[in-house]
Short mmCIF file of C-alpha atoms in Angstrom, two decimals:
data_model
loop_
_atom_site.label_atom_id
_atom_site.label_comp_id
_atom_site.label_asym_id
_atom_site.label_seq_id
_atom_site.Cartn_x
_atom_site.Cartn_y
_atom_site.Cartn_z
CA UNK A 26 19.20 53.22 -42.95
CA UNK A 27 20.96 50.37 -41.15
CA UNK A 28 18.42 50.63 -38.36
CA UNK A 29 15.53 50.42 -40.84
CA UNK A 30 17.06 47.35 -42.46
CA UNK A 31 17.49 45.80 -39.06
CA UNK A 32 13.83 46.40 -38.24
CA UNK A 33 12.71 44.89 -41.53
CA UNK A 34 14.92 41.89 -40.90
CA UNK A 35 13.57 41.48 -37.41
CA UNK A 36 9.99 41.57 -38.63
CA UNK A 37 10.82 39.04 -41.31
CA UNK A 38 12.42 36.65 -38.84
CA UNK A 39 9.51 37.07 -36.45
CA UNK A 40 7.07 36.23 -39.23
CA UNK A 41 9.04 33.09 -40.09
CA UNK A 42 9.15 32.00 -36.46
CA UNK A 43 5.42 32.52 -35.96
CA UNK A 44 4.68 30.60 -39.14
CA UNK A 45 7.00 27.75 -38.18
CA UNK A 46 5.44 27.35 -34.76
CA UNK A 47 1.84 27.94 -35.81
CA UNK A 48 1.05 24.25 -35.35
CA UNK A 49 2.06 24.35 -31.68
CA UNK A 50 -0.05 27.45 -31.15
CA UNK A 51 -3.25 26.48 -32.90
CA UNK A 52 -3.87 23.15 -31.20
CA UNK A 53 -3.82 24.81 -27.78
CA UNK A 54 -6.68 27.08 -28.90
CA UNK A 55 -9.04 24.10 -28.96
CA UNK A 56 -8.11 23.09 -25.41
CA UNK A 57 -10.46 23.74 -22.50
CA UNK A 58 -9.30 26.64 -20.30
CA UNK A 59 -8.34 25.40 -16.86
CA UNK A 60 -10.77 27.72 -15.07
CA UNK A 61 -13.67 26.27 -17.10
CA UNK A 62 -12.85 22.61 -16.58
CA UNK A 63 -16.00 20.61 -15.60
CA UNK A 64 -15.88 18.97 -12.19
CA UNK A 65 -16.14 15.45 -13.61
CA UNK A 66 -12.72 15.91 -15.27
CA UNK A 67 -11.02 17.44 -12.23
CA UNK A 68 -8.71 15.54 -9.90
CA UNK A 69 -10.14 14.38 -6.56
CA UNK A 70 -8.49 15.86 -3.51
CA UNK A 71 -6.10 13.65 -1.55
CA UNK A 72 -5.18 16.22 1.07
CA UNK A 73 -8.65 15.94 2.66
CA UNK A 74 -8.20 12.24 3.43
CA UNK A 75 -7.63 11.35 7.08
CA UNK A 76 -5.94 8.22 8.44
CA UNK A 77 -8.24 5.66 10.00
CA UNK A 78 -7.95 4.60 13.61
CA UNK A 79 -5.33 1.88 13.15
CA UNK A 80 -6.58 0.02 16.20
CA UNK A 81 -9.50 -1.28 14.12
CA UNK A 82 -6.96 -3.31 12.13
CA UNK A 83 -6.48 -5.47 15.23
CA UNK A 84 -8.84 -8.10 16.58
CA UNK A 85 -10.66 -7.72 19.87
CA UNK A 86 -8.53 -8.89 22.83
CA UNK A 87 -9.81 -11.80 24.88
CA UNK A 88 -9.89 -12.02 28.66
CA UNK A 89 -8.86 -15.68 28.79
CA UNK A 90 -7.14 -17.98 26.35
CA UNK A 91 -9.39 -20.77 25.05
CA UNK A 92 -7.39 -23.87 24.23
CA UNK A 93 -7.43 -25.57 20.84
CA UNK A 94 -5.25 -27.67 18.54
CA UNK A 95 -1.64 -26.48 18.44
CA UNK A 96 -1.46 -24.89 21.90
CA UNK A 97 1.55 -25.97 23.96
CA UNK A 98 0.93 -26.16 27.70
CA UNK A 99 3.05 -27.23 30.70
CA UNK A 100 1.42 -29.70 33.10
CA UNK A 101 2.42 -30.44 36.70
CA UNK A 102 0.41 -32.98 38.76
CA UNK A 103 1.57 -33.51 42.32
CA UNK A 104 2.76 -37.09 42.79
CA UNK A 105 2.35 -37.94 39.10
CA UNK A 106 4.30 -35.39 37.07
CA UNK A 107 6.90 -35.80 38.58
CA UNK A 108 6.31 -39.04 40.46
CA UNK A 109 7.91 -37.79 43.70
CA UNK A 110 9.02 -34.43 44.95
CA UNK A 111 12.68 -35.48 45.03
CA UNK A 112 12.73 -35.59 41.25
CA UNK A 113 13.36 -32.36 39.41
CA UNK A 114 10.39 -31.61 37.14
CA UNK A 115 11.20 -31.25 33.46
CA UNK A 116 12.12 -27.74 32.44
CA UNK A 117 10.90 -26.34 29.15
CA UNK A 118 13.90 -24.40 27.92
CA UNK A 119 14.12 -21.75 25.26
CA UNK A 120 15.46 -24.24 22.71
CA UNK A 121 12.39 -26.43 23.19
CA UNK A 122 10.15 -23.43 22.74
CA UNK A 123 11.81 -22.26 19.55
CA UNK A 124 9.96 -22.59 16.28
CA UNK A 125 11.08 -22.67 12.67
CA UNK A 126 10.39 -19.00 12.05
CA UNK A 127 10.14 -15.98 14.31
CA UNK A 128 6.69 -14.63 15.00
CA UNK A 129 5.24 -11.70 16.85
CA UNK A 130 5.50 -12.95 20.45
CA UNK A 131 2.42 -12.88 22.70
CA UNK A 132 2.65 -10.26 25.46
CA UNK A 133 6.17 -9.50 24.30
CA UNK A 134 7.92 -12.68 25.53
CA UNK A 135 9.05 -15.79 23.69
CA UNK A 136 11.74 -17.76 25.55
CA UNK A 137 10.41 -17.73 29.12
CA UNK A 138 11.22 -21.03 30.88
CA UNK A 139 8.30 -22.99 32.36
CA UNK A 140 8.14 -25.94 34.72
CA UNK A 141 6.13 -28.99 33.80
CA UNK A 142 5.56 -31.64 31.19
CA UNK A 143 5.16 -30.07 27.72
CA UNK A 144 1.89 -31.23 26.21
CA UNK A 145 0.47 -30.16 22.85
CA UNK A 146 -3.26 -30.05 22.18
CA UNK A 147 -3.80 -32.48 19.31
CA UNK A 148 -5.72 -31.80 16.11
CA UNK A 149 -8.82 -33.50 17.55
CA UNK A 150 -8.72 -31.16 20.57
CA UNK A 151 -7.58 -33.80 23.10
CA UNK A 152 -4.42 -34.05 25.23
CA UNK A 153 -2.63 -37.24 26.23
CA UNK A 154 -1.53 -37.61 29.86
CA UNK A 155 -0.06 -40.63 31.68
CA UNK A 156 -2.40 -43.20 33.27
CA UNK A 157 -5.68 -41.60 32.15
CA UNK A 158 -7.78 -41.55 29.02
CA UNK A 159 -7.41 -38.64 26.54
CA UNK A 160 -8.96 -35.45 27.89
CA UNK A 161 -10.82 -32.96 25.70
CA UNK A 162 -9.19 -29.53 26.02
CA UNK A 163 -10.75 -27.68 23.09
CA UNK A 164 -12.67 -24.57 24.11
CA UNK A 165 -11.55 -24.72 27.76
CA UNK A 166 -9.57 -22.21 29.76
CA UNK A 167 -6.48 -23.33 31.68
CA UNK A 168 -8.44 -23.25 34.94
CA UNK A 169 -11.26 -25.37 33.49
CA UNK A 170 -8.82 -27.89 32.02
CA UNK A 171 -6.87 -28.19 35.27
CA UNK A 172 -10.10 -29.04 37.10
CA UNK A 173 -10.95 -31.60 34.44
CA UNK A 174 -7.52 -33.21 34.78
CA UNK A 175 -7.82 -33.26 38.57
CA UNK A 176 -11.18 -35.06 38.39
CA UNK A 177 -9.83 -37.57 35.87
CA UNK A 178 -6.98 -38.56 38.19
CA UNK A 179 -9.29 -38.64 41.20
CA UNK A 180 -11.68 -41.01 39.37
CA UNK A 181 -8.80 -43.35 38.67
CA UNK A 182 -7.72 -43.01 42.31
CA UNK A 183 -4.25 -42.05 41.17
CA UNK A 184 -4.25 -39.01 43.42
CA UNK A 185 -6.10 -38.29 46.65
CA UNK A 186 -8.27 -35.39 47.75
CA UNK A 187 -5.64 -34.08 50.11
CA UNK A 188 -2.92 -34.26 47.44
CA UNK A 189 -4.61 -33.22 44.19
CA UNK A 190 -2.80 -30.10 43.08
CA UNK A 191 -2.73 -29.63 39.28
CA UNK A 192 -0.85 -26.69 37.71
CA UNK A 193 -1.11 -25.64 34.06
CA UNK A 194 0.64 -22.85 32.20
CA UNK A 195 0.49 -21.77 28.58
CA UNK A 196 3.95 -22.08 27.08
CA UNK A 197 3.17 -21.09 23.51
CA UNK A 198 -0.07 -20.20 21.82
CA UNK A 199 -1.13 -21.85 18.59
CA UNK A 200 -0.33 -19.75 15.55
CA UNK A 201 -1.66 -18.88 12.13
CA UNK A 202 0.99 -18.90 9.43
CA UNK A 203 0.47 -16.03 6.98
CA UNK A 204 2.50 -14.75 4.05
CA UNK A 205 3.22 -11.02 3.83
CA UNK A 206 4.12 -9.75 0.34
CA UNK A 207 5.36 -6.17 0.22
CA UNK A 208 6.35 -4.22 -2.88
CA UNK A 209 7.33 -1.06 -1.08
CA UNK A 210 11.02 -0.34 -0.57
CA UNK A 211 12.20 -1.83 2.72
CA UNK A 212 15.80 -0.83 3.45
CA UNK A 213 17.75 -0.68 6.68
CA UNK A 214 19.82 2.35 5.64
CA UNK A 215 17.56 5.20 4.54
CA UNK A 216 18.83 7.12 1.51
CA UNK A 217 17.51 10.39 0.12
CA UNK A 218 16.77 10.74 -3.59
CA UNK A 219 15.59 13.67 -5.66
CA UNK A 220 11.83 13.97 -6.07
CA UNK A 221 12.13 13.88 -9.85
CA UNK A 222 13.96 10.56 -9.92
CA UNK A 223 11.94 7.61 -11.20
CA UNK A 224 12.32 4.10 -9.79
CA UNK A 225 12.36 1.79 -12.82
CA UNK A 226 12.93 -1.42 -10.90
CA UNK A 227 13.20 -2.56 -7.32
CA UNK A 228 12.96 -5.75 -5.31
CA UNK A 229 9.96 -6.54 -3.13
CA UNK A 230 9.97 -8.65 0.00
CA UNK A 231 8.17 -11.79 1.12
CA UNK A 232 8.03 -13.02 4.69
CA UNK A 233 6.32 -15.96 6.36
CA UNK A 234 5.05 -14.94 9.81
CA UNK A 235 3.57 -17.07 12.58
CA UNK A 236 1.02 -14.99 14.49
CA UNK A 237 -0.42 -16.09 17.85
CA UNK A 238 -4.09 -16.96 17.50
CA UNK A 239 -5.39 -13.94 19.40
CA UNK A 240 -2.97 -11.56 17.69
CA UNK A 241 -3.57 -12.95 14.22
CA UNK A 242 -4.71 -9.78 12.49
CA UNK A 243 -3.57 -7.24 9.91
CA UNK A 244 -2.12 -4.79 12.43
CA UNK A 245 0.22 -7.37 13.97
CA UNK A 246 1.19 -8.68 10.51
CA UNK A 247 2.19 -5.15 9.46
CA UNK A 248 4.07 -4.57 12.72
CA UNK A 249 6.03 -7.80 12.25
CA UNK A 250 6.90 -7.12 8.59
CA UNK A 251 8.05 -3.50 8.60
CA UNK A 252 5.12 -1.28 9.53
CA UNK A 253 2.65 0.71 7.44
CA UNK A 254 3.02 0.88 3.62
CA UNK A 255 5.77 3.18 2.39
CA UNK A 256 5.18 6.22 0.18
CA UNK A 257 5.99 4.16 -2.94
CA UNK A 258 2.97 1.91 -2.20
CA UNK A 259 -0.75 2.65 -2.04
CA UNK A 260 -2.11 3.64 1.35
CA UNK A 261 -4.07 0.41 1.61
CA UNK A 262 -3.66 -3.26 2.47
CA UNK A 263 -5.03 -6.26 0.60
CA UNK A 264 -5.97 -9.49 2.37
CA UNK A 265 -6.14 -12.51 0.05
CA UNK A 266 -7.99 -15.41 1.62
CA UNK A 267 -8.09 -19.05 0.71
CA UNK A 268 -11.75 -19.97 0.51
CA UNK A 269 -13.27 -23.42 0.28
CA UNK A 270 -16.11 -24.37 -1.98
CA UNK A 271 -19.54 -24.22 -0.38
CA UNK A 272 -21.60 -27.46 -0.31
CA UNK A 273 -24.30 -25.97 -2.54
CA UNK A 274 -21.63 -25.13 -5.15
CA UNK A 275 -20.53 -28.78 -5.23
CA UNK A 276 -24.15 -29.90 -5.75
CA UNK A 277 -24.60 -27.32 -8.52
CA UNK A 278 -21.49 -28.52 -10.36
CA UNK A 279 -22.54 -32.13 -10.03
CA UNK A 280 -26.03 -31.41 -11.41
CA UNK A 281 -24.60 -29.52 -14.39
CA UNK A 282 -22.29 -32.38 -15.30
CA UNK A 283 -25.08 -34.92 -14.88
CA UNK A 284 -27.25 -32.72 -17.12
CA UNK A 285 -24.87 -33.20 -20.01
CA UNK A 286 -22.53 -30.20 -19.80
CA UNK A 287 -18.86 -30.77 -20.43
CA UNK A 288 -16.83 -30.89 -17.17
CA UNK A 289 -14.18 -28.59 -18.62
CA UNK A 290 -16.78 -25.96 -19.52
CA UNK A 291 -18.33 -26.15 -16.04
CA UNK A 292 -14.97 -25.71 -14.34
CA UNK A 293 -13.94 -22.74 -16.50
CA UNK A 294 -17.14 -20.94 -15.47
CA UNK A 295 -16.26 -21.27 -11.79
CA UNK A 296 -14.81 -18.16 -10.11
CA UNK A 297 -11.34 -18.37 -8.64
CA UNK A 298 -11.53 -19.50 -5.01
CA UNK A 299 -9.61 -16.56 -3.69
CA UNK A 300 -11.32 -13.81 -1.74
CA UNK A 301 -9.69 -10.37 -1.91
CA UNK A 302 -10.45 -7.75 0.76
CA UNK A 303 -9.23 -4.15 0.40
CA UNK A 304 -8.47 -2.24 3.60
CA UNK A 305 -7.92 1.50 2.90
CA UNK A 306 -5.81 3.29 5.48
CA UNK A 307 -7.10 6.79 4.64
CA UNK A 308 -10.69 7.92 4.12
CA UNK A 309 -12.74 11.09 3.74
CA UNK A 310 -13.81 12.58 7.08
CA UNK A 311 -17.49 11.56 6.64
CA UNK A 312 -16.83 8.21 4.91
CA UNK A 313 -17.78 5.04 6.84
CA UNK A 314 -15.29 2.21 7.30
CA UNK A 315 -15.72 0.04 4.16
CA UNK A 316 -14.76 -3.26 5.79
CA UNK A 317 -16.05 -5.45 8.60
CA UNK A 318 -14.24 -6.28 11.88
CA UNK A 319 -13.83 -9.92 10.82
CA UNK A 320 -12.06 -8.81 7.61
CA UNK A 321 -8.92 -7.86 9.57
CA UNK A 322 -8.66 -11.28 11.24
CA UNK A 323 -6.15 -13.56 9.51
CA UNK A 324 -6.46 -17.30 9.09
CA UNK A 325 -3.83 -19.91 8.36
CA UNK A 326 -2.69 -19.57 4.75
CA UNK A 327 -3.90 -15.98 4.20
CA UNK A 328 -1.78 -13.53 2.20
CA UNK A 329 -1.26 -9.88 3.17
CA UNK A 330 -0.28 -7.82 0.12
CA UNK A 331 1.12 -4.28 -0.13
CA UNK A 332 0.65 -3.03 -3.71
CA UNK A 333 3.16 -0.60 -5.31
CA UNK A 334 2.15 2.64 -7.02
CA UNK A 335 3.27 1.66 -10.50
CA UNK A 336 1.07 4.05 -12.47
CA UNK A 337 1.14 7.27 -10.43
CA UNK A 338 3.36 9.35 -12.72
CA UNK A 339 2.94 12.40 -14.90
CA UNK A 340 4.94 13.17 -18.04
CA UNK A 341 6.56 16.36 -19.27
CA UNK A 342 7.49 17.80 -22.67
CA UNK A 343 7.64 20.98 -24.73
CA UNK A 344 9.92 23.52 -23.10
CA UNK A 345 10.11 21.26 -20.04
CA UNK A 346 12.68 18.51 -20.11
CA UNK A 347 10.99 15.27 -21.12
CA UNK A 348 10.59 12.86 -18.26
CA UNK A 349 8.43 10.58 -16.13
CA UNK A 350 7.88 12.18 -12.73
CA UNK A 351 6.50 10.26 -9.71
CA UNK A 352 3.64 11.95 -7.89
CA UNK A 353 3.31 12.39 -4.12
CA UNK A 354 1.00 9.84 -2.52
CA UNK A 355 -0.79 11.81 0.19
CA UNK A 356 -0.76 15.40 -1.09
CA UNK A 357 -2.48 17.20 -3.95
CA UNK A 358 -0.26 18.39 -6.79
CA UNK A 359 -1.30 21.48 -8.78
CA UNK A 360 0.17 22.61 -12.09
CA UNK A 361 2.68 25.05 -10.58
CA UNK A 362 3.96 22.42 -8.16
CA UNK A 363 4.18 19.88 -10.99
CA UNK A 364 6.33 22.25 -13.07
CA UNK A 365 8.62 22.81 -10.09
CA UNK A 366 8.80 19.05 -9.49
CA UNK A 367 9.88 18.62 -13.13
CA UNK A 368 12.73 21.11 -12.54
CA UNK A 369 10.90 23.78 -14.51
CA UNK A 370 10.51 27.40 -13.48
CA UNK A 371 7.38 29.51 -13.70
CA UNK A 372 8.57 32.95 -14.77
CA UNK A 373 12.11 31.73 -15.52
CA UNK A 374 13.91 32.16 -18.82
CA UNK A 375 12.72 29.55 -21.28
CA UNK A 376 10.65 27.84 -18.63
CA UNK A 377 13.71 26.85 -16.64
CA UNK A 378 16.07 28.52 -14.21
CA UNK A 379 17.67 31.77 -15.36
CA UNK A 380 21.15 30.59 -14.42
CA UNK A 381 20.88 27.48 -16.60
CA UNK A 382 19.77 29.49 -19.65
CA UNK A 383 22.46 32.14 -19.32
CA UNK A 384 25.17 29.55 -18.79
CA UNK A 385 24.07 27.88 -22.02
CA UNK A 386 24.69 31.17 -23.88
CA UNK A 387 21.09 31.68 -24.94
CA UNK A 388 21.35 35.43 -24.54
CA UNK A 389 18.61 37.96 -23.97
CA UNK A 390 16.36 36.37 -26.61
CA UNK A 391 14.88 34.11 -23.96
CA UNK A 392 14.14 36.82 -21.47
CA UNK A 393 10.36 36.60 -21.99
CA UNK A 394 9.26 33.44 -20.13
CA UNK A 395 6.68 31.00 -21.53
CA UNK A 396 3.29 31.20 -19.87
CA UNK A 397 1.21 28.62 -21.75
CA UNK A 398 0.84 25.04 -20.57
CA UNK A 399 -1.08 22.26 -22.30
CA UNK A 400 -2.24 19.27 -20.24
CA UNK A 401 -3.35 16.12 -22.06
CA UNK A 402 -5.56 14.16 -19.67
CA UNK A 403 -6.53 10.54 -20.27
CA UNK A 404 -10.24 9.80 -19.94
CA UNK A 405 -11.76 6.48 -18.81
CA UNK A 406 -13.10 5.83 -22.34
CA UNK A 407 -9.59 5.95 -23.81
CA UNK A 408 -9.84 9.46 -25.27
CA UNK A 409 -7.80 12.43 -24.13
CA UNK A 410 -8.87 15.88 -23.01
CA UNK A 411 -6.63 18.91 -23.79
CA UNK A 412 -6.59 21.52 -21.02
CA UNK A 413 -5.02 24.98 -21.44
CA UNK A 414 -3.41 26.75 -18.49
CA UNK A 415 -2.29 30.38 -18.43
CA UNK A 416 0.60 30.58 -15.97
CA UNK A 417 0.23 34.35 -15.63
CA UNK A 418 -3.34 33.90 -14.38
CA UNK A 419 -2.35 30.90 -12.29
CA UNK A 420 -0.14 33.13 -10.14
CA UNK A 421 -3.23 34.99 -8.87
CA UNK A 422 -6.26 32.89 -9.82
CA UNK A 423 -6.70 29.64 -7.83
CA UNK A 424 -9.15 28.26 -10.43
CA UNK A 425 -6.33 28.26 -12.98
CA UNK A 426 -4.10 26.10 -10.74
CA UNK A 427 -5.78 22.79 -11.51
CA UNK A 428 -4.72 19.55 -9.86
CA UNK A 429 -2.57 17.12 -11.83
CA UNK A 430 -3.75 13.53 -12.28
CA UNK A 431 -1.63 10.39 -12.78
CA UNK A 432 -0.99 9.90 -16.49
CA UNK A 433 -1.23 13.61 -17.39
CA UNK A 434 1.09 14.95 -20.10
CA UNK A 435 2.28 18.46 -19.24
CA UNK A 436 3.84 20.55 -22.03
CA UNK A 437 5.00 24.16 -21.77
CA UNK A 438 4.89 26.55 -24.77
CA UNK A 439 5.30 30.20 -25.67
CA UNK A 440 2.33 32.31 -26.55
CA UNK A 441 2.59 33.91 -30.02
CA UNK A 442 3.39 37.32 -28.55
CA UNK A 443 6.09 35.85 -26.32
CA UNK A 444 7.67 33.95 -29.19
CA UNK A 445 7.62 37.01 -31.45
CA UNK A 446 9.21 39.22 -28.80
CA UNK A 447 11.96 36.70 -28.11
CA UNK A 448 12.62 36.34 -31.86
CA UNK A 449 13.06 40.11 -32.21
CA UNK A 450 15.34 40.24 -29.17
CA UNK A 451 17.41 37.39 -30.59
CA UNK A 452 17.85 39.28 -33.86
CA UNK A 453 19.01 42.46 -32.14
CA UNK A 454 21.36 40.46 -29.97
CA UNK A 455 22.77 38.85 -33.16
CA UNK A 456 23.15 42.23 -34.92
CA UNK A 457 24.84 43.83 -31.90
CA UNK A 458 27.45 41.11 -31.76
CA UNK A 459 28.43 41.58 -35.46
CA UNK A 460 28.30 45.35 -35.21
CA UNK A 461 31.18 45.22 -32.76
#
């Protein structure tokens, strides 16, 4: 009789539980099964992407340095600089070669002493030397300029044919000053964190770098500022250029104003004079390079920007502990891996580890694991798409193990049969305790 009463009670409790949770069960019925998800709603694969040849981020090397404004050269002219051989020629020391900020040194050297008079190529491309008129150096090699200097002193009869040795050496190349903004974590001491931890705030870095003219490119800017983007940043680099207004744009603005339009209205219609170039560092195997060779060359005032992955998270709920979980950058993440990343357990008691449930005193009533997962996926039009996953099928059917997208909400539930069975087991566990 007691057993019959117990069975009646168990069925009554099971009915109450099923009724109470009917809302959670019914809305998953209208979700699309994972194995029937149309391709346009599936996640693109990231594991198939291959890194580009990073050498294309550097400019083409030149055989000879062509002089221009900003180059620092050392000049020695026999009998003129210095006036006689008994005088010690001026020595360009490391302190004279130093600049305000460090830069990536050409051919790996920076403070190499040189002998000669330090001369800087002026903004107009000329150099000033004693006793002769200014000499145009722009666009010349060191050998061509030395010959030009020799002829200039011969014409003035300052030196003679038998004593006309001119020596030039490049002390420091002209530079382009660029700003590198990075929002990936740059730390000297590497620390390990759990995959499920979320970075809510962090500090970026900004660095002004002087790049030699023939090494003024994205690859050298990255090398001088910490290397390739970290895993907390997108696998891409942005180059922000300062651009000047074209002459035809000036004429167009002037004609609009003269035609009667308000100057303020004309100016607000103008696009921002900032050119942004995206350089992806990983591409599909058959995808062509989406940027030109000149896009990697940096000019004075350009900005190199490393963008953080602020929105690449998925969210958990239901029988999974609620949280915001960062996603891996370069690997695909399927539903089983996402549950594991959220500290859940496929096949575990209550959707989590068996040890945790038993320590909490849940008893045998949670022995049947949950096998239903609902994914709410955001669509580009602002709506959301419910997707239903059967974890039992996902263990053997690859089509059920769909890839997780950033912004997905992943919730784990019991099926009605699982919830009913656990309710009955809970009742018998309760009755057994009081029977003792």
